[in-house]
XYZ file of C-alpha atoms in Angstrom:
650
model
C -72.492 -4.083 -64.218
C -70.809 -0.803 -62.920
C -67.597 -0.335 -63.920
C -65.454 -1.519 -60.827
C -67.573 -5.243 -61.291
C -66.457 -5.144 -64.505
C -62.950 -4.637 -63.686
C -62.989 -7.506 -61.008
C -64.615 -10.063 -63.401
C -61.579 -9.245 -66.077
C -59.013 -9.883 -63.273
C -60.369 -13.055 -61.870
C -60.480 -14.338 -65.301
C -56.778 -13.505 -65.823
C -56.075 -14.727 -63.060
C -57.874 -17.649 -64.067
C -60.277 -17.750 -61.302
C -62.417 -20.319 -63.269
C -59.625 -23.001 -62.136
C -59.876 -22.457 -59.406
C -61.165 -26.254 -58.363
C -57.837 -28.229 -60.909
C -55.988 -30.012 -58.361
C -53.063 -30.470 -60.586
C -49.983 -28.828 -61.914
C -49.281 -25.013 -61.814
C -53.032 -24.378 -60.528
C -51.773 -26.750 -57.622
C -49.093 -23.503 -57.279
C -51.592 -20.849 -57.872
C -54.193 -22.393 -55.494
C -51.933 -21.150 -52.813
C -52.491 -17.425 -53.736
C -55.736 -17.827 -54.605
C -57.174 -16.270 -51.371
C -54.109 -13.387 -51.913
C -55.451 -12.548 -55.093
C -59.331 -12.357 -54.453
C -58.482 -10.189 -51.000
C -56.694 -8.003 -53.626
C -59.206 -7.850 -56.389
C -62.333 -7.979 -53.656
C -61.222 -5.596 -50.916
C -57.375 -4.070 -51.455
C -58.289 -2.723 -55.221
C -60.958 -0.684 -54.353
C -59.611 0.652 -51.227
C -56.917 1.545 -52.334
C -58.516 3.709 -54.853
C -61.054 5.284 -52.919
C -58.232 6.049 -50.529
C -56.630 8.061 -53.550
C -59.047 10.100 -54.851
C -59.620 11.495 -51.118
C -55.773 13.472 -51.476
C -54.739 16.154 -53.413
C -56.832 18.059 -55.999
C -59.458 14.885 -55.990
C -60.065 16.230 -52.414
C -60.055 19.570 -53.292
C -62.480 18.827 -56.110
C -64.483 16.983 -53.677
C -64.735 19.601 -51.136
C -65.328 22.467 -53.851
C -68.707 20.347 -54.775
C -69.428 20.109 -51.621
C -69.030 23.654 -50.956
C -71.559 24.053 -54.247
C -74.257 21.712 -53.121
C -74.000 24.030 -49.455
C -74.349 27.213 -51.514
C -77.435 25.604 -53.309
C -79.313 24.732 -50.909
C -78.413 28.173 -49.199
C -79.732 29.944 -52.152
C -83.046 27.914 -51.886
C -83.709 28.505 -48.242
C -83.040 32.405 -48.648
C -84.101 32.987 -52.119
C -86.768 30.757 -52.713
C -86.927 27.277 -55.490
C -87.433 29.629 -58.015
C -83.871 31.202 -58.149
C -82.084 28.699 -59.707
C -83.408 27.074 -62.890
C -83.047 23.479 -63.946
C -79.325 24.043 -64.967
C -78.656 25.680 -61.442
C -77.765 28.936 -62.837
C -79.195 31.934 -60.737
C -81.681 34.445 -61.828
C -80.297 37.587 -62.541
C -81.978 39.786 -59.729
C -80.374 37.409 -56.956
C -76.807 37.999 -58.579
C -75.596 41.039 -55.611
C -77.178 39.170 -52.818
C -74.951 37.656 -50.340
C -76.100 34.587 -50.953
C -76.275 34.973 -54.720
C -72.971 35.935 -54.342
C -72.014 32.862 -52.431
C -73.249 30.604 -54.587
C -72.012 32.656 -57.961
C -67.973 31.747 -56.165
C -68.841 28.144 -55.155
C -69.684 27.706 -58.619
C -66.820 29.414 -60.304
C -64.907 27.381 -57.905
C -66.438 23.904 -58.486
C -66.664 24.493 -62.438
C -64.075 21.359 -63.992
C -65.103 19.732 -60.918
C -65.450 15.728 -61.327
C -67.055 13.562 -59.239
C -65.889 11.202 -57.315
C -68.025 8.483 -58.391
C -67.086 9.613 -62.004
C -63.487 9.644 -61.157
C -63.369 5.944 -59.734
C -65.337 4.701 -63.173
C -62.275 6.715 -64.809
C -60.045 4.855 -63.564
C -61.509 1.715 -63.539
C -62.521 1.745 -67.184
C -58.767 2.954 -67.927
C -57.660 -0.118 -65.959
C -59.897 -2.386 -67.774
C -59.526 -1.171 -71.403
C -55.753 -1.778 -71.050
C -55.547 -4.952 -69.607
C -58.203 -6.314 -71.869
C -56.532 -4.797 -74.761
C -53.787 -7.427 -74.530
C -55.613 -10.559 -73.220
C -57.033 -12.757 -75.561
C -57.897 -16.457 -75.278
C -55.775 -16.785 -72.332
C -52.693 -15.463 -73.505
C -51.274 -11.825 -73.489
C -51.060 -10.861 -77.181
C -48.337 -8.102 -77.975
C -50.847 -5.343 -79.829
C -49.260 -2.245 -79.062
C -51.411 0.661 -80.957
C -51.712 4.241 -81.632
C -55.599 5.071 -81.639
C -55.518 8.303 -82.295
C -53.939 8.456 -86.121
C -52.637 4.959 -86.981
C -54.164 1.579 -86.038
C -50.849 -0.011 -85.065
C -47.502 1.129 -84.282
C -44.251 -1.455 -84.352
C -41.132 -0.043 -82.708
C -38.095 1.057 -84.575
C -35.102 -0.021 -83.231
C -32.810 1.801 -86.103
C -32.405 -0.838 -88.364
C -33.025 -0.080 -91.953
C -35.011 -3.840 -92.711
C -36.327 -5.075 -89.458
C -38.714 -8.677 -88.872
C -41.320 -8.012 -86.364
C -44.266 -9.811 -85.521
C -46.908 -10.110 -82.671
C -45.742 -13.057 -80.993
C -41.751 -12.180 -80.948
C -41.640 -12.011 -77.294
C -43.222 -15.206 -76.509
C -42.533 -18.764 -76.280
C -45.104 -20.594 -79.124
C -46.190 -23.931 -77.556
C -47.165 -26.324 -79.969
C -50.299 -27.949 -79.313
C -49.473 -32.259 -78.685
C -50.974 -35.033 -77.324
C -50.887 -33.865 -73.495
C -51.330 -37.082 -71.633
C -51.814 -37.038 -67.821
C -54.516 -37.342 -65.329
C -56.762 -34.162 -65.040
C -58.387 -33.458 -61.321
C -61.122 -31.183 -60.213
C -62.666 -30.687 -56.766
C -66.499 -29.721 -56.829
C -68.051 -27.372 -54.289
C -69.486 -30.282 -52.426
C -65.886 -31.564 -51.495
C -66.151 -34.508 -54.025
C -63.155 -35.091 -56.246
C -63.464 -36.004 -59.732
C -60.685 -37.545 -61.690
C -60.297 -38.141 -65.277
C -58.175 -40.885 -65.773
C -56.193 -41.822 -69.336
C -56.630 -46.068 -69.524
C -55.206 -46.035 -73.500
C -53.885 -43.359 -75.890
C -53.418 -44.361 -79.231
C -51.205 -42.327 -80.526
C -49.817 -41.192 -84.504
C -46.460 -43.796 -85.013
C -43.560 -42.571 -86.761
C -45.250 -39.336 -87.309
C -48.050 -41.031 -89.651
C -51.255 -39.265 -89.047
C -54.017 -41.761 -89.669
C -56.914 -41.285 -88.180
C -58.226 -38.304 -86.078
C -58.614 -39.639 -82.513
C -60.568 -38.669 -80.095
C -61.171 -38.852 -75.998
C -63.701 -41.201 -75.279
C -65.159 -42.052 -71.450
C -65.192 -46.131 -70.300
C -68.440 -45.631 -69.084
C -68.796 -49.376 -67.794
C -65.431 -48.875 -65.772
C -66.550 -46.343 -63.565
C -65.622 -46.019 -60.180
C -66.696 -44.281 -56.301
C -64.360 -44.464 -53.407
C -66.872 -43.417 -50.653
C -63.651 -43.271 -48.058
C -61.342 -41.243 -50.291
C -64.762 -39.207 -51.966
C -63.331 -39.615 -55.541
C -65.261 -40.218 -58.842
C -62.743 -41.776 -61.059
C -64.184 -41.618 -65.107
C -61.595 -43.278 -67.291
C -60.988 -42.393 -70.675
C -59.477 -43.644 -73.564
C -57.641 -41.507 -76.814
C -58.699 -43.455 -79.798
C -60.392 -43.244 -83.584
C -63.452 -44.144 -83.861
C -65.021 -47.118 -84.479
C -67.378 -47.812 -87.834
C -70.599 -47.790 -85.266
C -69.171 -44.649 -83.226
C -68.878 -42.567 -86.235
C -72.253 -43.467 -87.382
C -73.441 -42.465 -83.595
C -71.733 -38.987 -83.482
C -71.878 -37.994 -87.198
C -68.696 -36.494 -89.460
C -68.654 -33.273 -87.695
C -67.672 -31.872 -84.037
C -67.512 -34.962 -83.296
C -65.778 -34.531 -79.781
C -68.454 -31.987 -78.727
C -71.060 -34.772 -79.575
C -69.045 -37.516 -77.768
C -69.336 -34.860 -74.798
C -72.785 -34.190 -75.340
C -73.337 -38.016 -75.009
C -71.311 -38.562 -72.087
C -72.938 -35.357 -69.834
C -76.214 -37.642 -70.461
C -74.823 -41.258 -70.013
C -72.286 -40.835 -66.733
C -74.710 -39.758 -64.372
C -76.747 -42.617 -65.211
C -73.818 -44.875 -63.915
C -73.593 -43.311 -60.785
C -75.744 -44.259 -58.099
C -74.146 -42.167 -55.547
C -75.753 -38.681 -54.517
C -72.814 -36.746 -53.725
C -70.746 -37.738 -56.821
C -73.947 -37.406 -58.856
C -73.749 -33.605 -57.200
C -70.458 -33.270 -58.284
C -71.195 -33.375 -61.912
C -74.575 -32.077 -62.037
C -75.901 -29.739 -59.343
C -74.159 -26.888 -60.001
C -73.554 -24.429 -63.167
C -71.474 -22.485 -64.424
C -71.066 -19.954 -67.364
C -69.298 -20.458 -70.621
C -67.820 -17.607 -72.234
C -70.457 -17.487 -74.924
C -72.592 -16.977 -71.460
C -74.188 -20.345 -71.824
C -75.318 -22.384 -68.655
C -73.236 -25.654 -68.243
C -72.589 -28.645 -65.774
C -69.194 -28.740 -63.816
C -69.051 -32.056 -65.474
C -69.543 -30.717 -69.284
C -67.291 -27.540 -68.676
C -64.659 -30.069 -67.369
C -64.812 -32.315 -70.379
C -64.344 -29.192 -72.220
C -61.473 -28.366 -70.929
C -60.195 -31.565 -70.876
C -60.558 -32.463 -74.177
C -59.683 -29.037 -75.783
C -56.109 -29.027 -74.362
C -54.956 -31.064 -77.643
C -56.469 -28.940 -79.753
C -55.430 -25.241 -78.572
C -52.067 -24.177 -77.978
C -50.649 -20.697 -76.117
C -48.088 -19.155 -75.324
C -46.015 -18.013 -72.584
C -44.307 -14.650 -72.359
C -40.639 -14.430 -71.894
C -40.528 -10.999 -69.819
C -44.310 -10.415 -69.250
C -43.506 -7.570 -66.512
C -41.142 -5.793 -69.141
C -43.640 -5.570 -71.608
C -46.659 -4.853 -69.411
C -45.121 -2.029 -67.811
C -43.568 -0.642 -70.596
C -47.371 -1.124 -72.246
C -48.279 0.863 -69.135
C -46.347 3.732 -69.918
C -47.629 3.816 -73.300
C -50.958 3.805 -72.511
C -50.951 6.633 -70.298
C -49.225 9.245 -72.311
C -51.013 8.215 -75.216
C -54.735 7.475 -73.786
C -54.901 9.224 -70.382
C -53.104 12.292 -70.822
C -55.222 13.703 -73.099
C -53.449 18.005 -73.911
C -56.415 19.364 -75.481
C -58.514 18.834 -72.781
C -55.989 19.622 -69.916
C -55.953 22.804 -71.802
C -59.675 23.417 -71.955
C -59.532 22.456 -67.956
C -57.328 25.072 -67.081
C -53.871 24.748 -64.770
C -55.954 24.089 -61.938
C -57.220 20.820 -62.823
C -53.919 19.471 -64.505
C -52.468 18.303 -61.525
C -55.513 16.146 -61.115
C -54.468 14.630 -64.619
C -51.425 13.759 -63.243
C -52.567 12.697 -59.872
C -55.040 10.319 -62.281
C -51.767 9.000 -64.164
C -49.760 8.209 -60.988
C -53.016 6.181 -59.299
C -53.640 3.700 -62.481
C -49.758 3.707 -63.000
C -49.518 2.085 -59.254
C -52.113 -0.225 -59.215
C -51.595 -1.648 -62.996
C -47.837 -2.181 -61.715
C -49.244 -3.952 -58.534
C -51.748 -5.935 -60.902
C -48.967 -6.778 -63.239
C -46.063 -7.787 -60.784
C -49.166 -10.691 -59.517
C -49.178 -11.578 -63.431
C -45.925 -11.607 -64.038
C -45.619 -14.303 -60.966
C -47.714 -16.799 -62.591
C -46.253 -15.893 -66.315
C -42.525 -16.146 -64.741
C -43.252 -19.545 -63.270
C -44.828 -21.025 -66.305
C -41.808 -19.512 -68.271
C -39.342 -21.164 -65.803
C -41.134 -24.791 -65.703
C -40.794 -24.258 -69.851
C -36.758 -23.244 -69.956
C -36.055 -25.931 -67.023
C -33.812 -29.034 -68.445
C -36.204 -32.101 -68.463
C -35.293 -35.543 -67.271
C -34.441 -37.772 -70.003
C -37.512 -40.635 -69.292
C -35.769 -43.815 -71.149
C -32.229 -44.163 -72.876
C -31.943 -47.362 -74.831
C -28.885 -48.678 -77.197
C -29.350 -50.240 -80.821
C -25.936 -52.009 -81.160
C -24.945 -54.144 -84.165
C -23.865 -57.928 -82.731
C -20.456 -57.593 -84.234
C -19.228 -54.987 -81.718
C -20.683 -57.049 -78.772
C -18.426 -59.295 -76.903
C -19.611 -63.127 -77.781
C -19.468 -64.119 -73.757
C -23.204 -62.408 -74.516
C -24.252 -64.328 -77.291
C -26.081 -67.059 -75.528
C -28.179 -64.605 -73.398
C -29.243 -62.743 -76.651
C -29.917 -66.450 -78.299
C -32.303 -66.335 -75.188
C -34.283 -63.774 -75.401
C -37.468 -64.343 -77.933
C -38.554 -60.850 -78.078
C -35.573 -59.854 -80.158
C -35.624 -63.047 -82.511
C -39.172 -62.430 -83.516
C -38.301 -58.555 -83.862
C -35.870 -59.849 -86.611
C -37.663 -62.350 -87.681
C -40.766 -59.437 -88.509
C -38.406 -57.149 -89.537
C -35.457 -58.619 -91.542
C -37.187 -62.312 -91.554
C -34.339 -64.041 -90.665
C -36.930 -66.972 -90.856
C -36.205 -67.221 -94.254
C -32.263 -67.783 -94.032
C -32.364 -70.284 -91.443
C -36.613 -71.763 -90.278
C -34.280 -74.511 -87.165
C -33.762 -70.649 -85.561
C -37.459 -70.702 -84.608
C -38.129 -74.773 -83.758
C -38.310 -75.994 -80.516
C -35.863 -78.470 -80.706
C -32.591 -78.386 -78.080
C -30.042 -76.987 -80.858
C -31.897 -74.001 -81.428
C -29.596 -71.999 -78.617
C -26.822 -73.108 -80.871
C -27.927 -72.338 -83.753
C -28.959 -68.941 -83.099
C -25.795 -68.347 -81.564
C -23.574 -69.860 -84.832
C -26.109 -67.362 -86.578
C -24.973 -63.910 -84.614
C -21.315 -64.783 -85.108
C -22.050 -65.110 -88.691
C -24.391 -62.202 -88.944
C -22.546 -59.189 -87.303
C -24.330 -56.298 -88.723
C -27.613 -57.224 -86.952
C -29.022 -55.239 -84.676
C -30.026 -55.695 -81.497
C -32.348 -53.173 -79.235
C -31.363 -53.297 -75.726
C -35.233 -52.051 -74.989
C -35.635 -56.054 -75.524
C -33.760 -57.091 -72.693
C -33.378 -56.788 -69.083
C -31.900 -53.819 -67.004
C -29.106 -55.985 -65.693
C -28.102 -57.307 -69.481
C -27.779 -53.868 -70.488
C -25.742 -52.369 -67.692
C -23.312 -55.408 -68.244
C -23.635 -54.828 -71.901
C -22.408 -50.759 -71.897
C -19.770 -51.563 -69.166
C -18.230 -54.140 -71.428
C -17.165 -50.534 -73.966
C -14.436 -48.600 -72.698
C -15.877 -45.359 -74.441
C -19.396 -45.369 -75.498
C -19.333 -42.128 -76.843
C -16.866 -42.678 -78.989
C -18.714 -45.553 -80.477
C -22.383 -44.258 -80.478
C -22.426 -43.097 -84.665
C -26.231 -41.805 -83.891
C -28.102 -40.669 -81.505
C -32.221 -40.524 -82.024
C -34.392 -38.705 -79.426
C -38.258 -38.577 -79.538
C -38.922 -35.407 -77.281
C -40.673 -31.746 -78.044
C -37.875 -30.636 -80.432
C -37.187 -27.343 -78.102
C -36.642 -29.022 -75.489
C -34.277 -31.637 -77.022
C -32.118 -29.116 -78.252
C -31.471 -27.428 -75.137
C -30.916 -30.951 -73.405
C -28.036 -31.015 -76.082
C -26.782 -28.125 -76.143
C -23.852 -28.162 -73.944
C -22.489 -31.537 -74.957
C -22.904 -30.593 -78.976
C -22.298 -26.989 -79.029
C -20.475 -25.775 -82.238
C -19.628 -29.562 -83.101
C -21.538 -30.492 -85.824
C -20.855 -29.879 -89.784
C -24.542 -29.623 -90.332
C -28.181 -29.175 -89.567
C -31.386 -30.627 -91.872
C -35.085 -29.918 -90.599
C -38.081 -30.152 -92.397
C -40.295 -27.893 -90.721
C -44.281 -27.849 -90.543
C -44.710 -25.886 -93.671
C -47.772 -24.033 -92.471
C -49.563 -24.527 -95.927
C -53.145 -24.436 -96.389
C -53.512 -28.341 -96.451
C -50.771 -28.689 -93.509
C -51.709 -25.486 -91.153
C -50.267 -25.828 -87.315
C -52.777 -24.438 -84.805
C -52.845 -20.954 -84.013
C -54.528 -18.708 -82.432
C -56.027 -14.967 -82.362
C -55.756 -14.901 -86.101
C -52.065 -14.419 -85.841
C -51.421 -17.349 -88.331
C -47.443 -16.435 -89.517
C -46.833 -14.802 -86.436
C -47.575 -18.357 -84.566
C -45.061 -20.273 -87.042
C -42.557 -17.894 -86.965
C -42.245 -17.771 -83.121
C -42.065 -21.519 -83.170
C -39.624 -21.476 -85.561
C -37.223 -19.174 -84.314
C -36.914 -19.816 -81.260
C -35.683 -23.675 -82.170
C -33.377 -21.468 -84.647
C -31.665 -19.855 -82.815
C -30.414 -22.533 -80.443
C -29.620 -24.392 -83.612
C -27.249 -21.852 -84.855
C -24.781 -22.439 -81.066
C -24.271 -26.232 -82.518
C -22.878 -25.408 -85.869
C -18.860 -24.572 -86.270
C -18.294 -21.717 -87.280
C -18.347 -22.045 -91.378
C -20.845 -24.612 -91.649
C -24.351 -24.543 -92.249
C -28.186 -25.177 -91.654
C -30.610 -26.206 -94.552
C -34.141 -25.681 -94.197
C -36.902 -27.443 -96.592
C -39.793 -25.290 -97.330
C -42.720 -24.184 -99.910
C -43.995 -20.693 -101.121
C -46.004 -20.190 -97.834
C -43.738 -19.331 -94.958
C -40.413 -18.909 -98.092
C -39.973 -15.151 -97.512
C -40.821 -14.581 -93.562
C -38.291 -17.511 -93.036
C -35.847 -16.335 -95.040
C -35.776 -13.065 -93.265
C -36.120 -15.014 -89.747
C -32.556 -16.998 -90.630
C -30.524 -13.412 -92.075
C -31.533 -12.049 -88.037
C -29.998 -15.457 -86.890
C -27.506 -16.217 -88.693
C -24.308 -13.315 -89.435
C -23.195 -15.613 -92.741
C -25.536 -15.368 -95.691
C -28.676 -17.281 -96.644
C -29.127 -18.823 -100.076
C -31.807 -20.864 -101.675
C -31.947 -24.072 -103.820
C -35.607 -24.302 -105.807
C -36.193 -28.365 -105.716
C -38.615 -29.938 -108.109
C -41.007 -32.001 -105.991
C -43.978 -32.687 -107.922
C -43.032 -32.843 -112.005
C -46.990 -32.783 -113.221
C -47.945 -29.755 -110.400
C -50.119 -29.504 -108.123
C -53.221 -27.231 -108.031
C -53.330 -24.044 -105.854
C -56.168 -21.880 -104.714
C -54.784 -19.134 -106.998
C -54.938 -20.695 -110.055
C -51.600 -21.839 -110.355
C -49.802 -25.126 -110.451
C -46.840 -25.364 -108.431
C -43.970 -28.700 -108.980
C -41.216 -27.372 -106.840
C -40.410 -26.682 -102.980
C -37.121 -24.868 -101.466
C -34.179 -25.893 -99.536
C -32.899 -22.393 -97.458
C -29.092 -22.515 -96.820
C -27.959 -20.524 -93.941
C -23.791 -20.469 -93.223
C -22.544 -19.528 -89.798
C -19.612 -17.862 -91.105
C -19.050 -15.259 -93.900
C -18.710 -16.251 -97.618
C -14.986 -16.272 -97.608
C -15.035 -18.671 -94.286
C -17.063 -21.382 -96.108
C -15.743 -24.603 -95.944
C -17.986 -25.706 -98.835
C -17.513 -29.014 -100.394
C -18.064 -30.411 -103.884
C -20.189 -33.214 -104.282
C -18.483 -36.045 -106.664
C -20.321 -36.871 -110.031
C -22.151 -39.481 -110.915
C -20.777 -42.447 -113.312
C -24.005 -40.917 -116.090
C -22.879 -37.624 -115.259
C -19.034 -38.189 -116.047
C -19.841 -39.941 -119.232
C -21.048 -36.894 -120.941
C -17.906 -34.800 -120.740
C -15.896 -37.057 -123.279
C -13.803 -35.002 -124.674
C -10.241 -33.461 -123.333
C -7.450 -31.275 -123.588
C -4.361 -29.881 -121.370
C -6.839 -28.117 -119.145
C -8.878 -31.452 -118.402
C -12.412 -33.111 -119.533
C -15.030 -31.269 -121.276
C -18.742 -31.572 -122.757
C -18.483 -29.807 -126.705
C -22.169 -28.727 -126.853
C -24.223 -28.332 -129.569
C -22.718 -24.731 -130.409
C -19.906 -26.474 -131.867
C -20.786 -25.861 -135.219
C -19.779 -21.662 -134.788
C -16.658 -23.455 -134.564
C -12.938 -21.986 -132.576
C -11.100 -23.609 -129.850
C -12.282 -23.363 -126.280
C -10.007 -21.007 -125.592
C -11.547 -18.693 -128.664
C -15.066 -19.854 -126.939
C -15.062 -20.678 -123.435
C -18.877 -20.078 -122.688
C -19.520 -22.994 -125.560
C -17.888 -25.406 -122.845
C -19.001 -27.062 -119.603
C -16.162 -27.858 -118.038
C -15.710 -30.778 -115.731
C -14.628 -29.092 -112.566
């Protein structure tokens, strides 16, 4: 592969070339510049370069060689093969013949000289080895580096103690269940479409068991007029006889493996069989795969990798750019060793890979700055629904709620109100009574207005003259990020305090990452969601943050860069009898990090009242108040003789 194919191949891959046939989401967007980008990479790019190197002291080189390779052959017609050896240097009896001569100041001339075909593998490879260096896995990884002395370099920004880490510039998507229809058009013009039938998902954040996608192959279906395969699918664990067909390990790869073999068996059709079997394609471990089994793949691996998305890709890239070339094309030594001549053509080399990386980034930065915007866009809030105790509901609706049977056997599962009162369940005709003497008696049930009808529940909020005012909670099931900035207006710098419990990123607990950058992955997911925590505190109130000895320290100094008050820690025994470590060591407590908005002297800090057990041991007393009298009583003196032999009731 010469260099300039090599090239090409990394650029359609970042520009993701492979998805070319998704017919959903952003590669619906990029599809439209798809045929923009491959006129670039196929017929612009090296144009454009060739174009270069035929100006300035590229031409001159050019025409210096060629003005060599005259002289050569000059030589040989006049002087005979045998004046110039194998290393075309010329025997010293031709040196004061004209054409000796000739040739002796072509050479001189051409000596430095590059190529041209040398000089366009320059700059591709230059091109190339920077843009690789940051592209990994689909994402661009910040790994700026000095090559020369130190392996990597992290800039100082004047700061005595400063947190840095490779992912600091990016928004860290956490990997979820990503439920939606996936599309893909083969090169035969057939459209295959995954579709989701039943996802059976983790309640109330209880793992369970892994799940898994898993094809309906009896349900298949072919629309000859619309010429679309639908395969549906279903996100499920496995049953007893389903783990004893694809084993206890990569499982998913073996339910794939199974269903490249089984679906086109169920489809009798030869241009949707073509569509998933005809043609191949490479994977990037260079193996030779179906469209149908690199599909799978990609549909199934979308729950279990996450990325990232960089918040000012062009920023970085260009100033990555910049760094590059003083630091890997502008090499002194050997602009010295070439002589002033040829330094202009170092320069001339630095302006050409400057222009096109900036061209190839500004595409990059298009896709990267749409993904980025679709990310910090305000979502639409999907389903709002009330949980109102009967006793603030008007009793004109009690015989609609005595009504409706979804809610009566939600509290008869849940609070078994079957118990108190069985005639609320019979089918006799003074059941509607019943259950309606039984709300006015029992105001602190609840009642979910996801139970009822739209029209009920319209009536229902109407009948409040200020909701807000009466809504004491508010819960919201969403990707926590994007919660908080749904909130963040109508909440900012009104609440007295903040509680998360955090993935702790522990050995048994780890959150996916990627390119080995395990902390680096947490800690951009957690600060991010930190710092737009911080705008909804007043201003001397705090955030507490529950945590073990794995991520302690790099969240502790995340919070001090947050937060301007100080941070402070409370160790919390969690486990009395320990629990075993890879180290050797037992561990029985966790931490709770404090964080304060405002300065120590602006806390508004309050004191927690004691217990009834914890009052009873400070029985004794005196002008100043109640007091314990330890066991140090015996050295004997009054408290004010010994006040560090009292614990004072404060």
């Amino acid at each position: 592969m010469t260099p300039l194919e090599k090239f090409q191949s990394l650029l359609r891959e970042l520009f993701q070339a492979d998805c070319a046939d998704l017919d959903f989401g952003i590669y619906r967007i990029m599809n439209h510049k798809r045929a923009v980008i491959e006129r670039f990479i196929a017929e612009e790019l090296p144009k454009k370069i060739r174009e270069e190197l035929e100006k300035g002291v590229w031409a001159e080189q050019a025409q210096a060689q060629e003005a060599l390779d005259k002289a050569r052959q000059n030589v040989k017609e006049a002087l005979g093969e045998d004046a110039l050896d194998a290393d075309g240097n010329l025997a010293e009896a031709y040196r004061n013949t004209p054409a000796g001569k000739d040739y002796l100041e072509a050479q001189a001339r051409a000596r430095g000289a590059i190529s041209t075909e040398a000089l366009e593998a320059n700059v591709y490879n230059h091109l190339y080895t920077f843009f690789n260096r940051y592209w990994q896995d689909g994402d661009f990884i910040s790994k700026r580096r000095y090559s020369r002395k130190e392996r990597y370099a992290i800039p100082y920004n004047g700061e005595e103690v400063y947190l840095y880490w490779a992912n600091h510039d990016q928004y860290y998507i956490k990997t979820g269940e990503y439920f939606t229809d996936y599309t893909y058009k083969a090169p035969n013009g057939v459209t295959v479409h995954f579709k989701l039938q039943q996802a059976d998902v983790e309640q109330n954040n209880v793992k369970g068991e892994k799940r898994f996608f898993l094809p309906v192959l009896d349900d298949i279906k072919w629309d000859e007029g619309e010429a679309t395969l639908t395969i549906p699918f279903q996100f499920r664990p496995l049953t007893e006889q389903e783990i004893s067909t694809y084993g206890q390990k990569n499982q998913q790869e073996a339910i794939i493996a199974r269903a490249v073999a089984e679906i086109p068996n169920r489809v009798k059709v030869a241009e949707a069989l073509d569509a998933l079997t005809a043609e191949r394609r490479r994977t990037e471990k260079g193996e030779s795969v179906s469209w149908l089994e690199h599909h799978l793949r990609q549909y199934t691996r979308r729950n279990t990798s996450d990325f990232f998305i960089h918040k000012d890709l062009k920023g970085f890239l260009s100033r990555e750019l910049d760094f590059y070339l003083k630091n890997e094309v502008l090499d002194l030594d050997e602009m010295e060793a070439a002589g002033e001549r040829r330094a202009e053509g170092w320069f001339q080399l630095m302006r050409l890979i400057k222009r096109i990386g900036l061209t190839i980034i500004d595409f990059l930065a298009q896709i990267e700055d749409f993904q980025k915007m679709l990310w910090e866009k305000k979502k639409f809030v999907t389903e709002t629904f009330y949980v109102i105790t009967v006793g603030n509901i008007p009793e004109a609706f009690y015989p609609e709620i005595a009504d409706c049977e979804e809610q009566w056997q939600e509290w008869k599962k849940m609070l078994h109100v079957d118990q108190e009162q069985s005639s609320l369940f019979n089918a006799d005709e003074s059941k509607k009574n019943e259950r309606v003497k039984f709300l006015k008696t029992h105001p602190t049930l609840p009642l979910d207005t996801r139970l009822f009808p739209q029209d009920f529940t319209d009536r229902l909020l109407a009948a409040f003259d200020n909701l807000d005012d009466l809504t004491d909670g508010l819960l919201i099931h969403s990707e926590n990020w994007q919660a908080l900035n749904l909130l963040q207006e109508k909440y900012h710098k009104r609440l007295g305090a903040i509680y998360i419990d955090p993935p702790y990123n522990s050995p048994t607990s780890r959150i996916i990452y990627k390119n080995d950058y395990e902390h680096s992955s947490w800690l951009a997911l957690m600060t991010d969601r930190l710092k737009i925590a911080s705008c909804f505190l007043l201003d001397t109130c705090g955030l507490a943050v529950a945590i073990d000895d794995n991520e302690y320290h790099r969240l502790r100094e995340a919070i001090s860069t947050i937060f301007r008050g100080t941070t402070d820690t409370v160790v919390v025994r969690s486990n009395p009898a320990g629990r075993s470590t890879p180290k050797g060591f037992s561990l029985n407590h966790e931490y709770v990090l404090f964080a304060w908005t405002g300065t120590e002297t602006e806390r508004n800090i309050g004191k927690l009242p004691h217990t009834q057990k914890q009052e009873a041991r400070y029985k004794e007393l005196d002008s100043k108040g109640r007091f314990e009298w330890v066991n140090f009583r015996k050295h004997g003196g009054t408290r004010e003789e010994s006040p560090k032999m009292y614990y004072p009731l404060f």
